[in-house]
Amino acid sequence: MDNKLLEGYSVVIEIPIAWGEMDSFQHVNNAAYFRYFESARIRYSEKLGLYKQKDETGIGPILGSTSCKYRLPLTYPDTVSVGTKIIDIAEDRFTMKYVVVSHKHQKIAAEGDGVVVMYDYREGKKTAIPEEIRKRILAMEKMG
């Protein structure tokens, strides 16, 4: 696996492609890429302690938007490495960048992004990123 394609990504996970992810066009269906992004986002959130934060305070992440640019069709069998990092942080949200790299082709298969908003689940509204979470993001991403 060419790690240069994943350089700078704070979290990288590996996911084997399942045969059932293929569609009638004989490649991985476009919806599967969003599951790959989700898996990387969840792993990143776990590392940040966002779910513990939500359990303790009611404040946690909610996906505001996401997008994907497809670069290479994936097929079974293959394994992908999915990298994610936070590229922008605001008062109540942050933007994650994703990359999906095919082990078989040693190329980027897709790139995407997602905006994650901090949400107060008890109050039912968006809220500021807790200071401790902001510090963890800045440390993980070597920002500031």
PDB file of N, CA, C and O in Angstrom, residues 86-129:
ATOM      1  N   ILE A  86      -9.449  16.698   9.764  1.00  0.00           N
ATOM      2  CA  ILE A  86     -10.224  17.931   9.843  1.00  0.00           C
ATOM      3  C   ILE A  86      -9.397  19.028   9.196  1.00  0.00           C
ATOM      4  O   ILE A  86      -8.227  19.235   9.546  1.00  0.00           O
ATOM      5  N   ILE A  87     -10.014  19.721   8.225  1.00  0.00           N
ATOM      6  CA  ILE A  87      -9.290  20.747   7.486  1.00  0.00           C
ATOM      7  C   ILE A  87      -9.739  22.166   7.833  1.00  0.00           C
ATOM      8  O   ILE A  87      -9.077  23.125   7.468  1.00  0.00           O
ATOM      9  N   ASP A  88     -10.865  22.273   8.538  1.00  0.00           N
ATOM     10  CA  ASP A  88     -11.357  23.597   8.917  1.00  0.00           C
ATOM     11  C   ASP A  88     -12.196  23.461  10.176  1.00  0.00           C
ATOM     12  O   ASP A  88     -12.934  22.484  10.323  1.00  0.00           O
ATOM     13  N   ILE A  89     -12.077  24.431  11.061  1.00  0.00           N
ATOM     14  CA  ILE A  89     -12.842  24.405  12.293  1.00  0.00           C
ATOM     15  C   ILE A  89     -13.431  25.787  12.529  1.00  0.00           C
ATOM     16  O   ILE A  89     -12.748  26.795  12.370  1.00  0.00           O
ATOM     17  N   ALA A  90     -14.718  25.807  12.848  1.00  0.00           N
ATOM     18  CA  ALA A  90     -15.427  27.060  13.129  1.00  0.00           C
ATOM     19  C   ALA A  90     -15.995  26.971  14.542  1.00  0.00           C
ATOM     20  O   ALA A  90     -15.694  26.036  15.286  1.00  0.00           O
ATOM     21  N   GLU A  91     -16.834  27.924  14.916  1.00  0.00           N
ATOM     22  CA  GLU A  91     -17.365  27.955  16.279  1.00  0.00           C
ATOM     23  C   GLU A  91     -18.193  26.716  16.607  1.00  0.00           C
ATOM     24  O   GLU A  91     -18.047  26.130  17.677  1.00  0.00           O
ATOM     25  N   ASP A  92     -19.057  26.305  15.680  1.00  0.00           N
ATOM     26  CA  ASP A  92     -19.996  25.219  15.971  1.00  0.00           C
ATOM     27  C   ASP A  92     -19.876  24.030  15.027  1.00  0.00           C
ATOM     28  O   ASP A  92     -20.696  23.125  15.066  1.00  0.00           O
ATOM     29  N   ARG A  93     -18.847  24.026  14.175  1.00  0.00           N
ATOM     30  CA  ARG A  93     -18.728  22.954  13.174  1.00  0.00           C
ATOM     31  C   ARG A  93     -17.286  22.784  12.728  1.00  0.00           C
ATOM     32  O   ARG A  93     -16.470  23.669  12.930  1.00  0.00           O
ATOM     33  N   PHE A  94     -17.045  21.626  12.114  1.00  0.00           N
ATOM     34  CA  PHE A  94     -15.745  21.416  11.489  1.00  0.00           C
ATOM     35  C   PHE A  94     -15.948  20.651  10.192  1.00  0.00           C
ATOM     36  O   PHE A  94     -16.965  19.983   9.994  1.00  0.00           O
ATOM     37  N   THR A  95     -14.975  20.803   9.287  1.00  0.00           N
ATOM     38  CA  THR A  95     -15.033  20.146   7.986  1.00  0.00           C
ATOM     39  C   THR A  95     -13.998  19.042   7.944  1.00  0.00           C
ATOM     40  O   THR A  95     -12.821  19.264   8.248  1.00  0.00           O
ATOM     41  N   MET A  96     -14.458  17.855   7.566  1.00  0.00           N
ATOM     42  CA  MET A  96     -13.581  16.700   7.424  1.00  0.00           C
ATOM     43  C   MET A  96     -13.342  16.440   5.942  1.00  0.00           C
ATOM     44  O   MET A  96     -14.247  16.602   5.122  1.00  0.00           O
ATOM     45  N   LYS A  97     -12.123  16.043   5.643  1.00  0.00           N
ATOM     46  CA  LYS A  97     -11.780  15.622   4.288  1.00  0.00           C
ATOM     47  C   LYS A  97     -11.531  14.120   4.338  1.00  0.00           C
ATOM     48  O   LYS A  97     -10.946  13.613   5.294  1.00  0.00           O
ATOM     49  N   TYR A  98     -11.994  13.413   3.296  1.00  0.00           N
ATOM     50  CA  TYR A  98     -11.838  11.970   3.215  1.00  0.00           C
ATOM     51  C   TYR A  98     -11.106  11.601   1.924  1.00  0.00           C
ATOM     52  O   TYR A  98     -11.251  12.279   0.905  1.00  0.00           O
ATOM     53  N   VAL A  99     -10.393  10.486   1.978  1.00  0.00           N
ATOM     54  CA  VAL A  99      -9.808   9.904   0.778  1.00  0.00           C
ATOM     55  C   VAL A  99      -9.977   8.386   0.883  1.00  0.00           C
ATOM     56  O   VAL A  99      -9.836   7.818   1.964  1.00  0.00           O
ATOM     57  N   VAL A 100     -10.321   7.760  -0.244  1.00  0.00           N
ATOM     58  CA  VAL A 100     -10.459   6.300  -0.324  1.00  0.00           C
ATOM     59  C   VAL A 100      -9.410   5.820  -1.322  1.00  0.00           C
ATOM     60  O   VAL A 100      -9.414   6.248  -2.483  1.00  0.00           O
ATOM     61  N   VAL A 101      -8.515   4.937  -0.853  1.00  0.00           N
ATOM     62  CA  VAL A 101      -7.421   4.458  -1.692  1.00  0.00           C
ATOM     63  C   VAL A 101      -7.567   2.957  -1.908  1.00  0.00           C
ATOM     64  O   VAL A 101      -7.680   2.187  -0.949  1.00  0.00           O
ATOM     65  N   SER A 102      -7.566   2.541  -3.169  1.00  0.00           N
ATOM     66  CA  SER A 102      -7.642   1.121  -3.540  1.00  0.00           C
ATOM     67  C   SER A 102      -6.277   0.465  -3.362  1.00  0.00           C
ATOM     68  O   SER A 102      -5.276   0.959  -3.887  1.00  0.00           O
ATOM     69  N   HIS A 103      -6.246  -0.648  -2.636  1.00  0.00           N
ATOM     70  CA  HIS A 103      -5.001  -1.399  -2.489  1.00  0.00           C
ATOM     71  C   HIS A 103      -4.629  -2.072  -3.815  1.00  0.00           C
ATOM     72  O   HIS A 103      -3.459  -2.127  -4.175  1.00  0.00           O
ATOM     73  N   LYS A 104      -5.637  -2.581  -4.521  1.00  0.00           N
ATOM     74  CA  LYS A 104      -5.388  -3.282  -5.786  1.00  0.00           C
ATOM     75  C   LYS A 104      -4.759  -2.352  -6.829  1.00  0.00           C
ATOM     76  O   LYS A 104      -3.809  -2.719  -7.508  1.00  0.00           O
ATOM     77  N   HIS A 105      -5.278  -1.150  -6.926  1.00  0.00           N
ATOM     78  CA  HIS A 105      -4.825  -0.212  -7.966  1.00  0.00           C
ATOM     79  C   HIS A 105      -3.759   0.764  -7.476  1.00  0.00           C
ATOM     80  O   HIS A 105      -3.146   1.443  -8.299  1.00  0.00           O
ATOM     81  N   GLN A 106      -3.604   0.862  -6.132  1.00  0.00           N
ATOM     82  CA  GLN A 106      -2.652   1.827  -5.560  1.00  0.00           C
ATOM     83  C   GLN A 106      -2.940   3.248  -6.042  1.00  0.00           C
ATOM     84  O   GLN A 106      -2.040   4.021  -6.350  1.00  0.00           O
ATOM     85  N   LYS A 107      -4.249   3.562  -6.103  1.00  0.00           N
ATOM     86  CA  LYS A 107      -4.689   4.884  -6.555  1.00  0.00           C
ATOM     87  C   LYS A 107      -5.848   5.351  -5.698  1.00  0.00           C
ATOM     88  O   LYS A 107      -6.546   4.552  -5.063  1.00  0.00           O
ATOM     89  N   ILE A 108      -6.088   6.652  -5.751  1.00  0.00           N
ATOM     90  CA  ILE A 108      -7.245   7.234  -5.066  1.00  0.00           C
ATOM     91  C   ILE A 108      -8.500   6.865  -5.852  1.00  0.00           C
ATOM     92  O   ILE A 108      -8.587   7.128  -7.055  1.00  0.00           O
ATOM     93  N   ALA A 109      -9.450   6.244  -5.177  1.00  0.00           N
ATOM     94  CA  ALA A 109     -10.714   5.858  -5.804  1.00  0.00           C
ATOM     95  C   ALA A 109     -11.787   6.931  -5.612  1.00  0.00           C
ATOM     96  O   ALA A 109     -12.690   7.060  -6.436  1.00  0.00           O
ATOM     97  N   ALA A 110     -11.693   7.686  -4.514  1.00  0.00           N
ATOM     98  CA  ALA A 110     -12.688   8.728  -4.251  1.00  0.00           C
ATOM     99  C   ALA A 110     -12.130   9.706  -3.227  1.00  0.00           C
ATOM    100  O   ALA A 110     -11.276   9.358  -2.413  1.00  0.00           O
ATOM    101  N   GLU A 111     -12.658  10.925  -3.287  1.00  0.00           N
ATOM    102  CA  GLU A 111     -12.355  11.952  -2.300  1.00  0.00           C
ATOM    103  C   GLU A 111     -13.672  12.591  -1.900  1.00  0.00           C
ATOM    104  O   GLU A 111     -14.607  12.656  -2.700  1.00  0.00           O
ATOM    105  N   GLY A 112     -13.741  13.058  -0.685  1.00  0.00           N
ATOM    106  CA  GLY A 112     -14.984  13.685  -0.247  1.00  0.00           C
ATOM    107  C   GLY A 112     -14.769  14.580   0.941  1.00  0.00           C
ATOM    108  O   GLY A 112     -13.641  14.744   1.420  1.00  0.00           O
ATOM    109  N   ASP A 113     -15.859  15.159   1.379  1.00  0.00           N
ATOM    110  CA  ASP A 113     -15.806  15.976   2.585  1.00  0.00           C
ATOM    111  C   ASP A 113     -17.131  15.871   3.312  1.00  0.00           C
ATOM    112  O   ASP A 113     -18.123  15.390   2.772  1.00  0.00           O
ATOM    113  N   GLY A 114     -17.100  16.298   4.547  1.00  0.00           N
ATOM    114  CA  GLY A 114     -18.301  16.307   5.372  1.00  0.00           C
ATOM    115  C   GLY A 114     -18.217  17.432   6.379  1.00  0.00           C
ATOM    116  O   GLY A 114     -17.141  17.709   6.906  1.00  0.00           O
ATOM    117  N   VAL A 115     -19.329  18.091   6.597  1.00  0.00           N
ATOM    118  CA  VAL A 115     -19.398  19.130   7.620  1.00  0.00           C
ATOM    119  C   VAL A 115     -20.124  18.525   8.816  1.00  0.00           C
ATOM    120  O   VAL A 115     -21.252  18.038   8.689  1.00  0.00           O
ATOM    121  N   VAL A 116     -19.438  18.534   9.955  1.00  0.00           N
ATOM    122  CA  VAL A 116     -19.984  17.983  11.189  1.00  0.00           C
ATOM    123  C   VAL A 116     -20.298  19.145  12.120  1.00  0.00           C
ATOM    124  O   VAL A 116     -19.436  19.981  12.399  1.00  0.00           O
ATOM    125  N   VAL A 117     -21.545  19.204  12.556  1.00  0.00           N
ATOM    126  CA  VAL A 117     -22.020  20.283  13.420  1.00  0.00           C
ATOM    127  C   VAL A 117     -22.153  19.737  14.835  1.00  0.00           C
ATOM    128  O   VAL A 117     -22.597  18.606  15.039  1.00  0.00           O
ATOM    129  N   MET A 118     -21.753  20.544  15.817  1.00  0.00           N
ATOM    130  CA  MET A 118     -21.964  20.138  17.206  1.00  0.00           C
ATOM    131  C   MET A 118     -23.421  20.452  17.553  1.00  0.00           C
ATOM    132  O   MET A 118     -23.931  21.531  17.252  1.00  0.00           O
ATOM    133  N   TYR A 119     -24.053  19.480  18.184  1.00  0.00           N
ATOM    134  CA  TYR A 119     -25.487  19.548  18.411  1.00  0.00           C
ATOM    135  C   TYR A 119     -25.785  19.215  19.862  1.00  0.00           C
ATOM    136  O   TYR A 119     -25.240  18.259  20.419  1.00  0.00           O
ATOM    137  N   ASP A 120     -26.634  20.012  20.466  1.00  0.00           N
ATOM    138  CA  ASP A 120     -27.081  19.758  21.834  1.00  0.00           C
ATOM    139  C   ASP A 120     -28.346  18.908  21.733  1.00  0.00           C
ATOM    140  O   ASP A 120     -29.426  19.419  21.428  1.00  0.00           O
ATOM    141  N   TYR A 121     -28.190  17.623  21.958  1.00  0.00           N
ATOM    142  CA  TYR A 121     -29.303  16.690  21.800  1.00  0.00           C
ATOM    143  C   TYR A 121     -30.368  16.884  22.871  1.00  0.00           C
ATOM    144  O   TYR A 121     -31.526  16.533  22.652  1.00  0.00           O
ATOM    145  N   ARG A 122     -30.022  17.451  23.999  1.00  0.00           N
ATOM    146  CA  ARG A 122     -31.007  17.702  25.056  1.00  0.00           C
ATOM    147  C   ARG A 122     -31.871  18.910  24.730  1.00  0.00           C
ATOM    148  O   ARG A 122     -33.060  18.925  25.029  1.00  0.00           O
ATOM    149  N   GLU A 123     -31.244  19.920  24.118  1.00  0.00           N
ATOM    150  CA  GLU A 123     -31.965  21.157  23.771  1.00  0.00           C
ATOM    151  C   GLU A 123     -32.535  21.123  22.349  1.00  0.00           C
ATOM    152  O   GLU A 123     -33.365  21.949  22.009  1.00  0.00           O
ATOM    153  N   GLY A 124     -32.025  20.220  21.520  1.00  0.00           N
ATOM    154  CA  GLY A 124     -32.512  20.120  20.147  1.00  0.00           C
ATOM    155  C   GLY A 124     -32.033  21.250  19.253  1.00  0.00           C
ATOM    156  O   GLY A 124     -32.772  21.707  18.386  1.00  0.00           O
ATOM    157  N   LYS A 125     -30.758  21.692  19.436  1.00  0.00           N
ATOM    158  CA  LYS A 125     -30.234  22.784  18.597  1.00  0.00           C
ATOM    159  C   LYS A 125     -28.710  22.706  18.528  1.00  0.00           C
ATOM    160  O   LYS A 125     -28.060  22.093  19.382  1.00  0.00           O
ATOM    161  N   LYS A 126     -28.161  23.361  17.504  1.00  0.00           N
ATOM    162  CA  LYS A 126     -26.704  23.373  17.372  1.00  0.00           C
ATOM    163  C   LYS A 126     -26.097  24.200  18.493  1.00  0.00           C
ATOM    164  O   LYS A 126     -26.761  25.060  19.094  1.00  0.00           O
ATOM    165  N   THR A 127     -24.806  23.924  18.762  1.00  0.00           N
ATOM    166  CA  THR A 127     -24.120  24.606  19.852  1.00  0.00           C
ATOM    167  C   THR A 127     -22.639  24.720  19.520  1.00  0.00           C
ATOM    168  O   THR A 127     -22.162  24.115  18.552  1.00  0.00           O
ATOM    169  N   ALA A 128     -21.913  25.467  20.301  1.00  0.00           N
ATOM    170  CA  ALA A 128     -20.470  25.638  20.092  1.00  0.00           C
ATOM    171  C   ALA A 128     -19.726  24.329  20.368  1.00  0.00           C
ATOM    172  O   ALA A 128     -20.162  23.512  21.180  1.00  0.00           O
ATOM    173  N   ILE A 129     -18.595  24.166  19.698  1.00  0.00           N
ATOM    174  CA  ILE A 129     -17.728  23.022  19.970  1.00  0.00           C
ATOM    175  C   ILE A 129     -17.160  23.211  21.377  1.00  0.00           C
ATOM    176  O   ILE A 129     -16.601  24.262  21.681  1.00  0.00           O
TER     177      ILE A 129
END
